[in-house]
């Protein structure tokens, strides 16, 4: 019997942990599937998706830089993928390509379930307004914080992102504002770094006064790319957390979409942390 086929597509993709995570989910839920990683040429995403579907592929995760193309390629797009203008999970069914985005749910689940910080009524500072920030803003609003400030070096990009989410924020009674990186208010309960600044070796781009004592300071990166931010957060009295849990939780939500079963993510996160230590 041939196994159901899944993969992660990206460029680069060599260091992706997704095949390992999905293999553990499959083991722990007694599901039979094969999940591999595929390096896709930068100009070859649509071709690669067609070839994977022809091979019998059931679904794939999408990582940089194809998340926008993935959303554009779909025949059906979920509301959260539409708000993000990007998709990290495609499902292939009866000739259709269904695009969803589980990055934001992954972040919110990691913050609320794994880190134990309830977002409802809190004040959140989201730094960055690129693809990573766009992928999580909708689900962050759905967690009903009192306010979310989107702060970005280029203010116009933050304003655009806020504008696109304004109706949702109004419905959820979350005060949503755009700001540049200077002159931010102090005392946020939760600060989320969704900028690529750590990758470029730059300093954390906001003042430490934005952190309330004991605040959660979260970097969506993990591994060496997150270290500078985590050190900065700890030095300023915050609880620091990297994005490894978000990675595992977005995978769990993808697995749920494909297999109809939510896998146990916490033990898999603990195992992955032990491996990467
Ligand atoms: P991603 O998909 O990872 O979000 P992106 O769409 O290129 O990548 O967005 C990168 C984000 O990091 C942007 O918010 C960018 O700010 P600008 O919109 O002003 O470009 C932010 N960023 C990158 N390097 C930065 C730095 N050194 N300081 C502050 N912000 C930075």
CSV table of C-alpha atoms and ligand atoms in Angstrom, one decimal:
chain,number,residue,atom,x,y,z
A,1,UNK,CA,0.0,0.0,0.0
A,2,UNK,CA,1.5,3.4,-0.9
A,3,UNK,CA,1.6,6.0,1.9
A,4,UNK,CA,0.0,9.4,1.7
A,5,UNK,CA,2.6,11.9,0.5
A,6,UNK,CA,3.3,15.3,2.0
A,7,UNK,CA,6.3,17.6,1.9
A,8,UNK,CA,7.7,21.0,2.7
A,9,UNK,CA,8.7,23.2,-0.2
A,10,UNK,CA,11.2,26.1,0.2
A,11,UNK,CA,14.5,27.6,-0.8
A,12,UNK,CA,16.5,27.1,1.3
A,13,UNK,CA,14.9,24.1,2.9
A,14,UNK,CA,17.9,21.9,3.9
A,15,UNK,CA,17.6,22.7,7.6
A,16,UNK,CA,13.8,22.4,7.9
A,17,UNK,CA,12.7,20.4,10.9
A,18,UNK,CA,9.2,19.8,9.4
A,19,UNK,CA,9.9,16.3,8.1
A,20,UNK,CA,11.0,15.2,11.6
A,21,UNK,CA,8.1,16.9,13.3
A,22,UNK,CA,5.5,15.4,11.0
A,23,UNK,CA,7.1,11.9,11.3
A,24,UNK,CA,6.8,12.2,15.1
A,25,UNK,CA,3.1,13.4,14.8
A,26,UNK,CA,2.4,10.4,12.5
A,27,UNK,CA,4.0,8.0,15.0
A,28,UNK,CA,2.2,9.4,18.0
A,29,UNK,CA,-1.2,9.4,16.3
A,30,UNK,CA,-0.8,6.0,14.6
A,31,UNK,CA,-1.1,7.6,11.1
A,32,UNK,CA,0.8,6.3,8.1
A,33,UNK,CA,2.3,9.0,5.9
A,34,UNK,CA,5.5,10.0,4.2
A,35,UNK,CA,6.7,13.6,4.5
A,36,UNK,CA,9.9,14.9,2.8
A,37,UNK,CA,11.5,18.2,2.0
A,38,UNK,CA,11.9,19.7,-1.5
A,39,UNK,CA,14.3,22.4,-2.6
A,40,UNK,CA,12.4,24.4,-5.2
A,41,UNK,CA,14.1,26.6,-7.8
A,42,UNK,CA,13.1,30.3,-7.1
A,43,UNK,CA,11.3,30.5,-10.4
A,44,UNK,CA,9.8,27.0,-10.3
A,45,UNK,CA,7.2,27.0,-7.5
A,46,UNK,CA,4.0,26.5,-9.6
A,47,UNK,CA,5.7,23.8,-11.7
A,48,UNK,CA,6.8,22.0,-8.5
A,49,UNK,CA,3.3,22.1,-7.0
A,50,UNK,CA,1.8,20.6,-10.3
A,51,UNK,CA,4.5,17.9,-10.3
A,52,UNK,CA,3.8,17.1,-6.6
A,53,UNK,CA,0.1,16.8,-7.2
A,54,UNK,CA,0.8,14.5,-10.2
A,55,UNK,CA,2.9,12.3,-8.0
A,56,UNK,CA,-0.1,11.9,-5.7
A,57,UNK,CA,0.9,14.5,-3.1
A,58,UNK,CA,-1.9,15.3,-0.6
A,59,UNK,CA,-0.5,18.5,0.9
A,60,UNK,CA,2.5,20.5,1.6
A,61,UNK,CA,3.9,23.1,3.9
A,62,UNK,CA,5.4,26.2,2.3
A,63,UNK,CA,8.3,28.2,3.6
A,64,UNK,CA,10.3,31.1,2.4
A,65,UNK,CA,10.1,32.6,-0.1
A,66,UNK,CA,7.0,30.9,-1.6
A,67,UNK,CA,4.2,31.7,0.9
A,68,UNK,CA,2.8,34.5,-1.2
A,69,UNK,CA,2.9,32.6,-4.4
A,70,UNK,CA,1.2,29.7,-2.6
A,71,UNK,CA,-1.7,31.8,-1.6
A,72,UNK,CA,-2.0,33.2,-5.1
A,73,UNK,CA,-1.9,29.8,-6.7
A,74,UNK,CA,-4.8,28.4,-4.7
A,75,UNK,CA,-8.3,27.7,-6.0
A,76,UNK,CA,-9.7,28.2,-2.4
A,77,UNK,CA,-8.2,30.4,0.3
A,78,UNK,CA,-9.1,30.5,4.0
A,79,UNK,CA,-9.9,33.8,5.6
A,80,UNK,CA,-6.7,33.8,7.7
A,81,UNK,CA,-4.6,33.1,4.6
A,82,UNK,CA,-6.4,35.9,2.8
A,83,UNK,CA,-5.7,38.4,5.6
A,84,UNK,CA,-2.1,37.3,5.6
A,85,UNK,CA,-1.9,37.3,1.8
A,86,UNK,CA,0.2,34.2,2.3
A,87,UNK,CA,-0.1,30.5,2.9
A,88,UNK,CA,2.1,28.1,4.7
A,89,UNK,CA,-0.1,25.0,4.1
A,90,UNK,CA,-1.6,23.7,0.9
A,91,UNK,CA,-4.0,20.8,0.6
A,92,UNK,CA,-4.7,19.1,-2.7
A,93,UNK,CA,-8.1,17.6,-3.1
A,94,UNK,CA,-10.2,16.6,-6.1
A,95,UNK,CA,-8.2,18.9,-8.4
A,96,UNK,CA,-8.5,21.9,-6.0
A,97,UNK,CA,-5.7,23.6,-4.2
A,98,UNK,CA,-6.8,24.8,-0.8
A,99,UNK,CA,-4.6,27.4,0.9
A,100,UNK,CA,-4.6,28.1,4.6
A,101,UNK,CA,-2.2,29.8,7.0
A,102,UNK,CA,-1.5,28.1,10.4
A,103,UNK,CA,1.5,30.4,11.4
A,104,UNK,CA,-0.7,32.7,13.5
A,105,UNK,CA,-2.6,29.9,15.2
A,106,UNK,CA,0.8,28.3,15.9
A,107,UNK,CA,2.1,31.5,17.5
A,108,UNK,CA,-1.0,32.0,19.6
A,109,UNK,CA,-1.2,28.4,20.7
A,110,UNK,CA,2.5,28.5,21.7
A,111,UNK,CA,2.0,31.7,23.7
A,112,UNK,CA,-1.2,30.6,25.4
A,113,UNK,CA,-0.9,26.9,25.8
A,114,UNK,CA,2.9,26.3,26.0
A,115,UNK,CA,4.1,29.6,27.6
A,116,UNK,CA,0.9,29.9,29.6
A,117,UNK,CA,0.3,33.6,28.8
A,118,UNK,CA,-3.3,34.4,28.1
A,119,UNK,CA,-3.5,37.2,25.5
A,120,UNK,CA,-7.0,38.3,26.2
A,121,UNK,CA,-7.0,41.9,27.6
A,122,UNK,CA,-3.2,42.2,27.2
A,123,UNK,CA,-1.2,44.9,25.4
A,124,UNK,CA,0.8,43.5,22.6
A,125,UNK,CA,3.7,45.0,20.6
A,126,UNK,CA,4.3,43.3,17.3
A,127,UNK,CA,7.5,44.5,15.7
A,128,UNK,CA,7.8,44.2,11.9
A,129,UNK,CA,5.3,44.5,9.1
A,130,UNK,CA,6.7,42.0,6.5
A,131,UNK,CA,5.5,38.6,5.7
A,132,UNK,CA,6.1,37.1,9.1
A,133,UNK,CA,4.1,39.8,10.9
A,134,UNK,CA,1.3,39.6,8.3
A,135,UNK,CA,1.0,35.8,8.9
A,136,UNK,CA,0.2,36.2,12.5
A,137,UNK,CA,-1.8,39.4,13.0
A,138,UNK,CA,-5.2,38.0,12.3
A,139,UNK,CA,-5.0,35.1,14.8
A,140,UNK,CA,-3.4,37.5,17.4
A,141,UNK,CA,-6.5,39.8,17.1
A,142,UNK,CA,-8.8,36.7,17.4
A,143,UNK,CA,-7.2,36.1,20.8
A,144,UNK,CA,-8.8,39.5,21.9
A,145,UNK,CA,-5.9,41.4,23.4
A,146,UNK,CA,-6.9,44.9,24.6
A,147,UNK,CA,-4.5,46.4,22.1
A,148,UNK,CA,-2.0,45.5,19.4
A,149,UNK,CA,0.6,48.1,18.3
A,150,UNK,CA,2.3,47.1,15.0
A,151,UNK,CA,5.7,48.9,15.0
A,152,UNK,CA,7.9,48.9,11.9
A,153,UNK,CA,10.9,50.8,10.6
A,154,UNK,CA,8.9,51.7,7.5
A,155,UNK,CA,5.7,53.1,9.0
A,156,UNK,CA,3.7,52.9,5.8
A,157,UNK,CA,4.0,49.1,5.8
A,158,UNK,CA,2.7,48.9,9.4
A,159,UNK,CA,-0.2,51.2,8.4
A,160,UNK,CA,-1.1,49.1,5.5
A,161,UNK,CA,-1.1,45.9,7.6
A,162,UNK,CA,-3.3,47.6,10.3
A,163,UNK,CA,-5.7,48.9,7.7
A,164,UNK,CA,-6.2,45.4,6.2
A,165,UNK,CA,-7.0,44.1,9.7
A,166,UNK,CA,-9.1,47.1,10.9
A,167,UNK,CA,-12.5,45.5,10.5
A,168,UNK,CA,-11.5,42.3,12.3
A,169,UNK,CA,-10.0,44.4,15.2
A,170,UNK,CA,-13.1,46.4,15.5
A,171,UNK,CA,-15.2,43.3,15.8
A,172,UNK,CA,-12.9,41.8,18.4
A,173,UNK,CA,-12.7,45.1,20.3
A,174,UNK,CA,-9.0,45.2,20.0
A,175,UNK,CA,-7.4,48.6,19.6
A,176,UNK,CA,-5.1,48.2,16.6
A,177,UNK,CA,-2.5,50.9,15.8
A,178,UNK,CA,0.5,51.4,13.6
A,179,UNK,CA,3.7,53.1,14.9
A,180,UNK,CA,7.3,53.6,13.9
A,181,UNK,CA,10.1,52.1,16.0
A,182,UNK,CA,10.8,55.3,18.0
A,183,UNK,CA,8.8,56.9,20.8
A,184,UNK,CA,6.7,53.8,21.6
A,185,UNK,CA,4.8,53.7,24.9
A,186,UNK,CA,6.3,51.7,27.7
A,187,UNK,CA,4.8,48.7,29.5
A,188,UNK,CA,3.7,46.1,26.9
A,189,UNK,CA,2.7,42.8,28.4
A,190,UNK,CA,3.8,40.8,25.3
A,191,UNK,CA,6.4,41.9,22.7
A,192,UNK,CA,6.7,39.8,19.5
A,193,UNK,CA,9.7,40.2,17.2
A,194,UNK,CA,8.6,39.5,13.6
A,195,UNK,CA,11.5,41.4,12.0
A,196,UNK,CA,14.4,40.0,10.1
A,197,UNK,CA,16.7,42.3,12.1
A,198,UNK,CA,18.3,39.5,14.1
A,199,UNK,CA,19.2,37.7,10.9
A,200,UNK,CA,21.1,40.7,9.6
A,201,UNK,CA,22.9,40.9,13.0
A,202,UNK,CA,21.3,44.2,13.9
A,203,UNK,CA,20.3,45.2,17.4
A,204,UNK,CA,16.8,44.8,18.7
A,205,UNK,CA,15.1,47.7,17.0
A,206,UNK,CA,12.9,49.0,19.9
A,207,UNK,CA,13.7,50.5,23.4
A,208,UNK,CA,13.8,48.1,26.4
A,209,UNK,CA,11.3,50.5,28.1
A,210,UNK,CA,8.6,48.9,25.9
A,211,UNK,CA,8.8,45.8,28.1
A,212,UNK,CA,6.8,45.7,31.3
A,213,UNK,CA,8.7,43.9,34.1
A,214,UNK,CA,8.0,40.1,33.6
A,215,UNK,CA,6.6,40.7,30.1
A,216,UNK,CA,6.8,37.9,27.6
A,217,UNK,CA,9.3,38.7,24.8
A,218,UNK,CA,8.9,36.4,21.9
A,219,UNK,CA,11.1,36.0,18.8
A,220,UNK,CA,9.5,34.2,15.9
A,221,UNK,CA,13.0,32.9,15.0
A,222,UNK,CA,14.7,30.0,16.8
A,223,UNK,CA,18.3,28.8,17.0
A,224,UNK,CA,21.2,31.2,16.6
A,225,UNK,CA,19.1,33.8,14.8
A,226,UNK,CA,17.0,34.3,18.0
A,227,UNK,CA,19.9,34.5,20.5
A,228,UNK,CA,20.6,38.2,20.4
A,229,UNK,CA,16.9,39.0,21.0
A,230,UNK,CA,16.6,36.5,23.8
A,231,UNK,CA,19.7,37.8,25.6
A,232,UNK,CA,18.4,41.4,25.3
A,233,UNK,CA,15.0,40.3,26.7
A,234,UNK,CA,16.4,38.5,29.7
A,235,UNK,CA,18.8,41.4,30.4
A,236,UNK,CA,15.7,43.7,30.7
A,237,UNK,CA,13.7,41.5,33.0
A,238,UNK,CA,11.4,39.8,30.4
A,239,UNK,CA,10.5,36.2,30.0
A,240,UNK,CA,12.3,35.2,26.8
A,241,UNK,CA,10.9,32.7,24.3
A,242,UNK,CA,12.0,31.6,20.9
A,243,UNK,CA,9.9,30.5,18.0
A,244,UNK,CA,10.5,26.8,18.2
A,245,UNK,CA,7.1,26.2,19.8
A,246,UNK,CA,5.4,28.2,17.0
A,247,UNK,CA,7.2,25.9,14.4
A,248,UNK,CA,5.8,22.8,16.1
A,249,UNK,CA,2.3,24.3,16.7
A,250,UNK,CA,1.9,25.5,13.1
A,251,UNK,CA,2.9,22.0,12.0
A,252,UNK,CA,0.3,20.5,14.4
A,253,UNK,CA,-2.4,22.7,12.9
A,254,UNK,CA,-1.3,21.6,9.4
A,255,UNK,CA,-1.5,18.0,10.5
A,256,UNK,CA,-5.0,18.6,11.8
A,257,UNK,CA,-6.1,20.1,8.4
A,258,UNK,CA,-4.7,17.1,6.5
A,259,UNK,CA,-5.4,14.2,8.8
A,260,UNK,CA,-8.4,15.4,10.9
A,261,UNK,CA,-6.4,14.7,14.1
A,262,UNK,CA,-4.7,17.2,16.4
A,263,UNK,CA,-1.3,15.6,17.3
A,264,UNK,CA,0.2,16.0,20.8
A,265,UNK,CA,2.5,18.9,20.2
A,266,UNK,CA,4.0,19.5,23.7
A,267,UNK,CA,6.0,16.2,23.9
A,268,UNK,CA,7.2,16.8,20.3
A,269,UNK,CA,8.4,20.3,21.2
A,270,UNK,CA,10.2,19.0,24.3
A,271,UNK,CA,11.9,16.3,22.2
A,272,UNK,CA,12.9,18.8,19.5
A,273,UNK,CA,14.3,21.2,22.1
A,274,UNK,CA,16.4,18.4,23.6
A,275,UNK,CA,17.7,17.5,20.1
A,276,UNK,CA,18.7,21.1,19.3
A,277,UNK,CA,20.3,21.8,22.7
B,1,LIG,P1,9.6,38.3,6.6
B,1,LIG,O1,8.9,37.5,5.6
B,1,LIG,O2,10.7,37.6,7.3
B,1,LIG,O3,8.7,39.1,7.4
B,1,LIG,P2,10.1,40.7,5.1
B,1,LIG,O4,8.8,40.6,4.5
B,1,LIG,O5,11.3,41.1,4.2
B,1,LIG,O6,10.6,39.3,5.7
B,1,LIG,O7,10.1,41.7,6.3
B,1,LIG,C1,11.2,42.0,7.1
B,1,LIG,C2,10.7,42.8,8.3
B,1,LIG,O8,11.9,43.0,9.1
B,1,LIG,C3,10.2,44.2,7.9
B,1,LIG,O9,9.3,44.6,8.9
B,1,LIG,C4,11.5,45.0,8.0
B,1,LIG,O10,11.3,46.4,8.2
B,1,LIG,P3,11.0,47.3,6.9
B,1,LIG,O11,9.5,47.1,6.5
B,1,LIG,O12,11.2,48.7,7.3
B,1,LIG,O13,11.9,46.9,5.8
B,1,LIG,C5,12.1,44.4,9.3
B,1,LIG,N1,13.6,44.7,9.4
B,1,LIG,C6,14.5,44.0,8.7
B,1,LIG,N2,15.7,44.5,9.1
B,1,LIG,C7,15.5,45.4,10.1
B,1,LIG,C8,16.4,46.2,10.9
B,1,LIG,N3,17.7,46.1,10.8
B,1,LIG,N4,15.8,47.0,11.8
B,1,LIG,C9,14.4,47.1,11.9
B,1,LIG,N5,13.6,46.3,11.2
B,1,LIG,C10,14.1,45.5,10.3
